[in-house]
Amino acid sequence: MNEIFEIFSAVVGTFVLGAFSILFGLSVKGIDRKISARMQWRIGSPLRQPFRDVRKLLLKESVLPKNAVSWIYNSSPVISLASLLTILLFIPIGSIPALLGGSGDIIVVLYLLIIPSIAIIIGGYSSGSPFSSVGAQREMVLLISYELPLAMVIFTLAWRLNILYPSYSALSFETFQKFPIWNSVSFLGFIGAGIFLIVILLVTTAELAKVPFDIPEAETEIAEGVYVEYSGRNYAMFYLADAVKIVVLSAIIIAIFFPYNLSPLLSQYYPVAPWLGYTIDILFFMFKTIIIAIIAMTFLRTSLARLKIDQIVKVYWFHLFTASLIAMILIALDTMGVF
Amino acid sequence: MKIKKVFDKSLWVFHVNTGSCNGCDIEILAALTPRYDAERFGVHLVGTPRHADVLLVTGPVTRDMEEKLKRIYEQTPAPKVVIAVGTCGVSGGVFYESYNLVGPIDRVIPVDIYVPGCPPRPEAIIDAFVKAWLKLEKLRGEGGDDGGS
């Protein structure tokens, strides 16, 4: 009986979480467009513009190019969206523990994070257009570039927490949740974690493929690149996947760097009912997500121009790798107790 | 395919130059700059005809561009609206009898809205989007069949 209830709650939770992340992701996109417009001294589109765009795309004709491989071409948007929704099941949201927290950890999340990019690459190649082939190659270059700093950030911090608290599972979000990294390290480790935060924010920009790292879709040079042949329903899926990706990546940063909640703090002063505590924590989570999206996406994409391919590889493999290496050494010194 | 009202406030635009002198193109960009800010109405410039709802065509159609313009029109998913921007696109303008031209845009593809002017002001181009809403409204009234695909 208990097992049936667990399965039931997982299924219902998946639907609720999926609906929440799609609606919230589209709202964040709207906020992003509005702030970007205000930064350029424009009035900008209303906050509900992404909802209108998706509804319109769903009404449009969905074209299948003559030389496309139809089943791959049609399935890759769905795979992209589905894998992103799956990641959310492994990440704690607010004070609610991850829905499938017991059955997967950070390694699963890291692998699932690659799948949307792979789906975009395969979809790009299967469209049978030279523009989308070039876009898919660029997406691969981008994927190879940002994976290294991302893995360094997550595994170094997990290693540090595992040395401090060996009795807890090293690569689980719950350990990060229980012992926030800022409280667990001394001065040198604090600086190292700060460098890691900047690195992961820049990785987020590339993962979302936004300016200055938007080489796969670069509409002025390769005509939207990987998405060049996608229209109507298929493109709406990619649009939703992009919106959900913002929520997913912010949720990962929040779970690793800012796992703080408001309800324990409030309950010191007032008695807080459990449902109210969950609501406050989810609202606080949404607030943190919007802040991270604005810093990692809106500010960068509005104020910078697109980098070239070789410049992007250089940024990730040289600059951010060096920064991660320095942060790693600082955290290692912190572990040895030098200061 | 049923056209709903949501179309009006989310027009994605693809810009085609079929031999224009670049004057109209600059005015189209001016309509998107902070001063006129067409994005207020959901207008968004896209990089491929597959994402477009509106084709903004400028210039008289040169012989070289005739086939390409037809292909771009066919690549745009239905329902779609075509706006001819500038005197050259509307009538041929001063190049009317040139041996190098096929003629005005509506000799190659069906045009829904004409924006005369050499070049037209950005206000006129924004007004064309309002006219596009009227066209979409008419399509809705006719039972929502698309504008030919």
PDB file of C-alpha atoms in Angstrom, chain A residues 152-328:
ATOM      1  CA  MET A 152      35.307  21.031 -11.603  1.00  0.00           C
ATOM      2  CA  VAL A 153      32.969  23.302  -9.633  1.00  0.00           C
ATOM      3  CA  ILE A 154      30.566  20.589  -8.565  1.00  0.00           C
ATOM      4  CA  PHE A 155      33.064  17.836  -7.770  1.00  0.00           C
ATOM      5  CA  THR A 156      35.480  20.062  -5.822  1.00  0.00           C
ATOM      6  CA  LEU A 157      32.697  21.316  -3.575  1.00  0.00           C
ATOM      7  CA  ALA A 158      31.334  17.797  -3.104  1.00  0.00           C
ATOM      8  CA  TRP A 159      34.839  16.580  -2.192  1.00  0.00           C
ATOM      9  CA  ARG A 160      35.240  19.384   0.365  1.00  0.00           C
ATOM     10  CA  LEU A 161      31.922  18.602   2.032  1.00  0.00           C
ATOM     11  CA  ASN A 162      32.689  14.894   2.015  1.00  0.00           C
ATOM     12  CA  ILE A 163      35.940  15.467   3.921  1.00  0.00           C
ATOM     13  CA  LEU A 164      34.124  17.598   6.498  1.00  0.00           C
ATOM     14  CA  TYR A 165      31.151  15.260   6.884  1.00  0.00           C
ATOM     15  CA  PRO A 166      32.263  11.753   5.839  1.00  0.00           C
ATOM     16  CA  SER A 167      29.171  10.079   7.201  1.00  0.00           C
ATOM     17  CA  TYR A 168      26.898  11.774   4.633  1.00  0.00           C
ATOM     18  CA  SER A 169      26.554  10.823   0.980  1.00  0.00           C
ATOM     19  CA  ALA A 170      29.096  12.937  -0.916  1.00  0.00           C
ATOM     20  CA  LEU A 171      27.291  13.600  -4.192  1.00  0.00           C
ATOM     21  CA  SER A 172      23.802  14.205  -2.893  1.00  0.00           C
ATOM     22  CA  PHE A 173      21.976  17.523  -2.932  1.00  0.00           C
ATOM     23  CA  GLU A 174      20.784  16.812   0.597  1.00  0.00           C
ATOM     24  CA  THR A 175      24.334  17.132   1.931  1.00  0.00           C
ATOM     25  CA  PHE A 176      24.664  20.491   0.179  1.00  0.00           C
ATOM     26  CA  GLN A 177      21.265  21.420   1.578  1.00  0.00           C
ATOM     27  CA  LYS A 178      22.189  20.469   5.131  1.00  0.00           C
ATOM     28  CA  PHE A 179      25.615  22.102   5.224  1.00  0.00           C
ATOM     29  CA  PRO A 180      25.701  25.292   3.113  1.00  0.00           C
ATOM     30  CA  ILE A 181      29.186  25.589   1.617  1.00  0.00           C
ATOM     31  CA  TRP A 182      29.721  29.146   2.883  1.00  0.00           C
ATOM     32  CA  ASN A 183      29.291  28.056   6.522  1.00  0.00           C
ATOM     33  CA  SER A 184      31.502  24.981   6.167  1.00  0.00           C
ATOM     34  CA  VAL A 185      34.765  26.548   4.975  1.00  0.00           C
ATOM     35  CA  SER A 186      37.203  29.083   6.391  1.00  0.00           C
ATOM     36  CA  PHE A 187      38.504  32.254   4.744  1.00  0.00           C
ATOM     37  CA  LEU A 188      40.491  30.683   1.874  1.00  0.00           C
ATOM     38  CA  GLY A 189      37.713  28.245   1.081  1.00  0.00           C
ATOM     39  CA  PHE A 190      35.258  31.137   1.089  1.00  0.00           C
ATOM     40  CA  ILE A 191      37.250  32.902  -1.636  1.00  0.00           C
ATOM     41  CA  GLY A 192      37.493  29.643  -3.576  1.00  0.00           C
ATOM     42  CA  ALA A 193      33.736  29.106  -3.384  1.00  0.00           C
ATOM     43  CA  GLY A 194      33.204  32.705  -4.528  1.00  0.00           C
ATOM     44  CA  ILE A 195      35.341  32.084  -7.628  1.00  0.00           C
ATOM     45  CA  PHE A 196      33.393  28.888  -8.262  1.00  0.00           C
ATOM     46  CA  LEU A 197      30.113  30.827  -8.071  1.00  0.00           C
ATOM     47  CA  ILE A 198      31.284  33.231 -10.795  1.00  0.00           C
ATOM     48  CA  VAL A 199      32.461  30.293 -12.926  1.00  0.00           C
ATOM     49  CA  ILE A 200      29.143  28.452 -12.652  1.00  0.00           C
ATOM     50  CA  LEU A 201      27.189  31.641 -13.451  1.00  0.00           C
ATOM     51  CA  LEU A 202      29.185  31.995 -16.687  1.00  0.00           C
ATOM     52  CA  VAL A 203      28.669  28.302 -17.444  1.00  0.00           C
ATOM     53  CA  THR A 204      24.914  28.925 -17.061  1.00  0.00           C
ATOM     54  CA  THR A 205      25.003  31.610 -19.752  1.00  0.00           C
ATOM     55  CA  ALA A 206      26.632  29.204 -22.213  1.00  0.00           C
ATOM     56  CA  GLU A 207      24.355  26.350 -21.214  1.00  0.00           C
ATOM     57  CA  LEU A 208      21.370  28.571 -22.036  1.00  0.00           C
ATOM     58  CA  ALA A 209      23.115  29.594 -25.299  1.00  0.00           C
ATOM     59  CA  LYS A 210      22.544  33.313 -24.772  1.00  0.00           C
ATOM     60  CA  VAL A 211      24.641  36.225 -26.045  1.00  0.00           C
ATOM     61  CA  PRO A 212      27.731  36.382 -25.719  1.00  0.00           C
ATOM     62  CA  PHE A 213      27.795  32.574 -26.011  1.00  0.00           C
ATOM     63  CA  ASP A 214      24.938  32.069 -28.500  1.00  0.00           C
ATOM     64  CA  ILE A 215      27.051  30.775 -31.402  1.00  0.00           C
ATOM     65  CA  PRO A 216      24.774  27.751 -32.088  1.00  0.00           C
ATOM     66  CA  GLU A 217      21.802  29.969 -32.991  1.00  0.00           C
ATOM     67  CA  ALA A 218      23.527  33.225 -34.024  1.00  0.00           C
ATOM     68  CA  GLU A 219      20.631  34.556 -36.123  1.00  0.00           C
ATOM     69  CA  THR A 220      22.669  37.221 -37.916  1.00  0.00           C
ATOM     70  CA  GLU A 221      25.284  34.838 -39.299  1.00  0.00           C
ATOM     71  CA  ILE A 222      23.749  31.358 -39.594  1.00  0.00           C
ATOM     72  CA  ALA A 223      20.010  32.191 -39.487  1.00  0.00           C
ATOM     73  CA  GLU A 224      19.107  30.775 -36.050  1.00  0.00           C
ATOM     74  CA  GLY A 225      21.499  27.842 -36.626  1.00  0.00           C
ATOM     75  CA  VAL A 226      20.166  24.615 -35.147  1.00  0.00           C
ATOM     76  CA  TYR A 227      16.574  25.897 -35.097  1.00  0.00           C
ATOM     77  CA  VAL A 228      16.620  27.057 -38.721  1.00  0.00           C
ATOM     78  CA  GLU A 229      14.095  24.485 -40.023  1.00  0.00           C
ATOM     79  CA  TYR A 230      11.972  24.146 -36.895  1.00  0.00           C
ATOM     80  CA  SER A 231       8.575  25.812 -36.960  1.00  0.00           C
ATOM     81  CA  GLY A 232       5.207  25.656 -35.258  1.00  0.00           C
ATOM     82  CA  ARG A 233       4.733  22.953 -32.625  1.00  0.00           C
ATOM     83  CA  ASN A 234       8.323  21.669 -32.752  1.00  0.00           C
ATOM     84  CA  TYR A 235       9.800  25.102 -32.230  1.00  0.00           C
ATOM     85  CA  ALA A 236       7.319  25.745 -29.403  1.00  0.00           C
ATOM     86  CA  MET A 237       8.801  22.665 -27.662  1.00  0.00           C
ATOM     87  CA  PHE A 238      12.305  24.108 -27.968  1.00  0.00           C
ATOM     88  CA  TYR A 239      10.977  27.439 -26.711  1.00  0.00           C
ATOM     89  CA  LEU A 240       9.505  25.728 -23.639  1.00  0.00           C
ATOM     90  CA  ALA A 241      12.712  23.725 -23.144  1.00  0.00           C
ATOM     91  CA  ASP A 242      14.659  26.969 -23.131  1.00  0.00           C
ATOM     92  CA  ALA A 243      12.316  28.385 -20.483  1.00  0.00           C
ATOM     93  CA  VAL A 244      12.535  25.259 -18.310  1.00  0.00           C
ATOM     94  CA  LYS A 245      16.318  25.221 -18.681  1.00  0.00           C
ATOM     95  CA  ILE A 246      16.510  28.603 -16.936  1.00  0.00           C
ATOM     96  CA  VAL A 247      14.632  27.169 -13.949  1.00  0.00           C
ATOM     97  CA  VAL A 248      16.694  23.949 -13.910  1.00  0.00           C
ATOM     98  CA  LEU A 249      20.095  25.640 -14.022  1.00  0.00           C
ATOM     99  CA  SER A 250      19.088  28.218 -11.428  1.00  0.00           C
ATOM    100  CA  ALA A 251      17.756  25.418  -9.218  1.00  0.00           C
ATOM    101  CA  ILE A 252      21.132  23.641  -9.434  1.00  0.00           C
ATOM    102  CA  ILE A 253      23.007  26.815  -8.475  1.00  0.00           C
ATOM    103  CA  ILE A 254      20.551  27.437  -5.641  1.00  0.00           C
ATOM    104  CA  ALA A 255      20.859  23.860  -4.377  1.00  0.00           C
ATOM    105  CA  ILE A 256      24.672  24.035  -4.352  1.00  0.00           C
ATOM    106  CA  PHE A 257      25.406  27.623  -3.363  1.00  0.00           C
ATOM    107  CA  PHE A 258      22.276  29.127  -1.768  1.00  0.00           C
ATOM    108  CA  PRO A 259      20.347  26.313  -0.072  1.00  0.00           C
ATOM    109  CA  TYR A 260      18.981  28.742   2.522  1.00  0.00           C
ATOM    110  CA  ASN A 261      15.292  28.862   3.356  1.00  0.00           C
ATOM    111  CA  LEU A 262      13.236  31.515   5.059  1.00  0.00           C
ATOM    112  CA  SER A 263      10.894  29.313   7.079  1.00  0.00           C
ATOM    113  CA  PRO A 264      13.435  28.126   9.744  1.00  0.00           C
ATOM    114  CA  LEU A 265      14.384  31.748  10.323  1.00  0.00           C
ATOM    115  CA  LEU A 266      10.753  32.874  10.615  1.00  0.00           C
ATOM    116  CA  SER A 267       9.781  30.023  12.913  1.00  0.00           C
ATOM    117  CA  GLN A 268      12.223  31.338  15.515  1.00  0.00           C
ATOM    118  CA  TYR A 269       9.934  34.331  15.951  1.00  0.00           C
ATOM    119  CA  TYR A 270       6.469  33.131  14.941  1.00  0.00           C
ATOM    120  CA  PRO A 271       4.996  29.672  14.803  1.00  0.00           C
ATOM    121  CA  VAL A 272       4.775  28.899  11.058  1.00  0.00           C
ATOM    122  CA  ALA A 273       2.289  26.319   9.788  1.00  0.00           C
ATOM    123  CA  PRO A 274       3.943  23.677   7.528  1.00  0.00           C
ATOM    124  CA  TRP A 275       1.964  24.647   4.412  1.00  0.00           C
ATOM    125  CA  LEU A 276       2.811  28.321   4.973  1.00  0.00           C
ATOM    126  CA  GLY A 277       6.469  27.416   5.430  1.00  0.00           C
ATOM    127  CA  TYR A 278       6.502  25.518   2.114  1.00  0.00           C
ATOM    128  CA  THR A 279       4.783  28.423   0.343  1.00  0.00           C
ATOM    129  CA  ILE A 280       7.237  30.965   1.729  1.00  0.00           C
ATOM    130  CA  ASP A 281      10.176  28.786   0.752  1.00  0.00           C
ATOM    131  CA  ILE A 282       8.880  28.284  -2.791  1.00  0.00           C
ATOM    132  CA  LEU A 283       8.338  32.026  -3.174  1.00  0.00           C
ATOM    133  CA  PHE A 284      11.863  32.603  -1.862  1.00  0.00           C
ATOM    134  CA  PHE A 285      13.147  29.977  -4.338  1.00  0.00           C
ATOM    135  CA  MET A 286      11.396  31.819  -7.187  1.00  0.00           C
ATOM    136  CA  PHE A 287      12.947  35.082  -6.022  1.00  0.00           C
ATOM    137  CA  LYS A 288      16.431  33.530  -6.012  1.00  0.00           C
ATOM    138  CA  THR A 289      15.825  32.015  -9.463  1.00  0.00           C
ATOM    139  CA  ILE A 290      14.859  35.384 -10.915  1.00  0.00           C
ATOM    140  CA  ILE A 291      17.948  37.047  -9.389  1.00  0.00           C
ATOM    141  CA  ILE A 292      20.250  34.355 -10.831  1.00  0.00           C
ATOM    142  CA  ALA A 293      18.546  34.524 -14.241  1.00  0.00           C
ATOM    143  CA  ILE A 294      18.957  38.301 -14.333  1.00  0.00           C
ATOM    144  CA  ILE A 295      22.640  38.161 -13.395  1.00  0.00           C
ATOM    145  CA  ALA A 296      23.635  35.193 -15.566  1.00  0.00           C
ATOM    146  CA  MET A 297      21.420  35.955 -18.551  1.00  0.00           C
ATOM    147  CA  THR A 298      19.831  39.403 -18.843  1.00  0.00           C
ATOM    148  CA  PHE A 299      22.764  41.616 -17.856  1.00  0.00           C
ATOM    149  CA  LEU A 300      25.274  39.700 -19.967  1.00  0.00           C
ATOM    150  CA  ARG A 301      23.091  39.312 -23.029  1.00  0.00           C
ATOM    151  CA  THR A 302      22.047  42.961 -23.099  1.00  0.00           C
ATOM    152  CA  SER A 303      25.461  44.487 -22.521  1.00  0.00           C
ATOM    153  CA  LEU A 304      27.807  42.246 -24.530  1.00  0.00           C
ATOM    154  CA  ALA A 305      28.225  41.240 -28.175  1.00  0.00           C
ATOM    155  CA  ARG A 306      28.601  37.712 -29.489  1.00  0.00           C
ATOM    156  CA  LEU A 307      32.029  36.087 -29.152  1.00  0.00           C
ATOM    157  CA  LYS A 308      33.648  34.033 -31.904  1.00  0.00           C
ATOM    158  CA  ILE A 309      33.934  30.253 -31.590  1.00  0.00           C
ATOM    159  CA  ASP A 310      37.647  30.231 -30.779  1.00  0.00           C
ATOM    160  CA  GLN A 311      37.169  33.035 -28.252  1.00  0.00           C
ATOM    161  CA  ILE A 312      34.494  31.031 -26.447  1.00  0.00           C
ATOM    162  CA  VAL A 313      36.695  27.934 -26.247  1.00  0.00           C
ATOM    163  CA  LYS A 314      39.475  30.156 -24.935  1.00  0.00           C
ATOM    164  CA  VAL A 315      37.190  31.688 -22.297  1.00  0.00           C
ATOM    165  CA  TYR A 316      36.181  28.283 -20.942  1.00  0.00           C
ATOM    166  CA  TRP A 317      39.298  26.186 -21.432  1.00  0.00           C
ATOM    167  CA  PHE A 318      41.795  28.868 -20.499  1.00  0.00           C
ATOM    168  CA  HIS A 319      40.287  31.611 -18.335  1.00  0.00           C
ATOM    169  CA  LEU A 320      37.573  29.768 -16.483  1.00  0.00           C
ATOM    170  CA  PHE A 321      39.679  26.602 -16.213  1.00  0.00           C
ATOM    171  CA  THR A 322      42.497  28.633 -14.633  1.00  0.00           C
ATOM    172  CA  ALA A 323      40.032  30.323 -12.294  1.00  0.00           C
ATOM    173  CA  SER A 324      38.602  26.936 -11.294  1.00  0.00           C
ATOM    174  CA  LEU A 325      42.107  25.572 -10.758  1.00  0.00           C
ATOM    175  CA  ILE A 326      42.991  28.469  -8.454  1.00  0.00           C
ATOM    176  CA  ALA A 327      39.739  28.004  -6.552  1.00  0.00           C
ATOM    177  CA  MET A 328      40.469  24.269  -6.310  1.00  0.00           C
TER     178      MET A 328
END
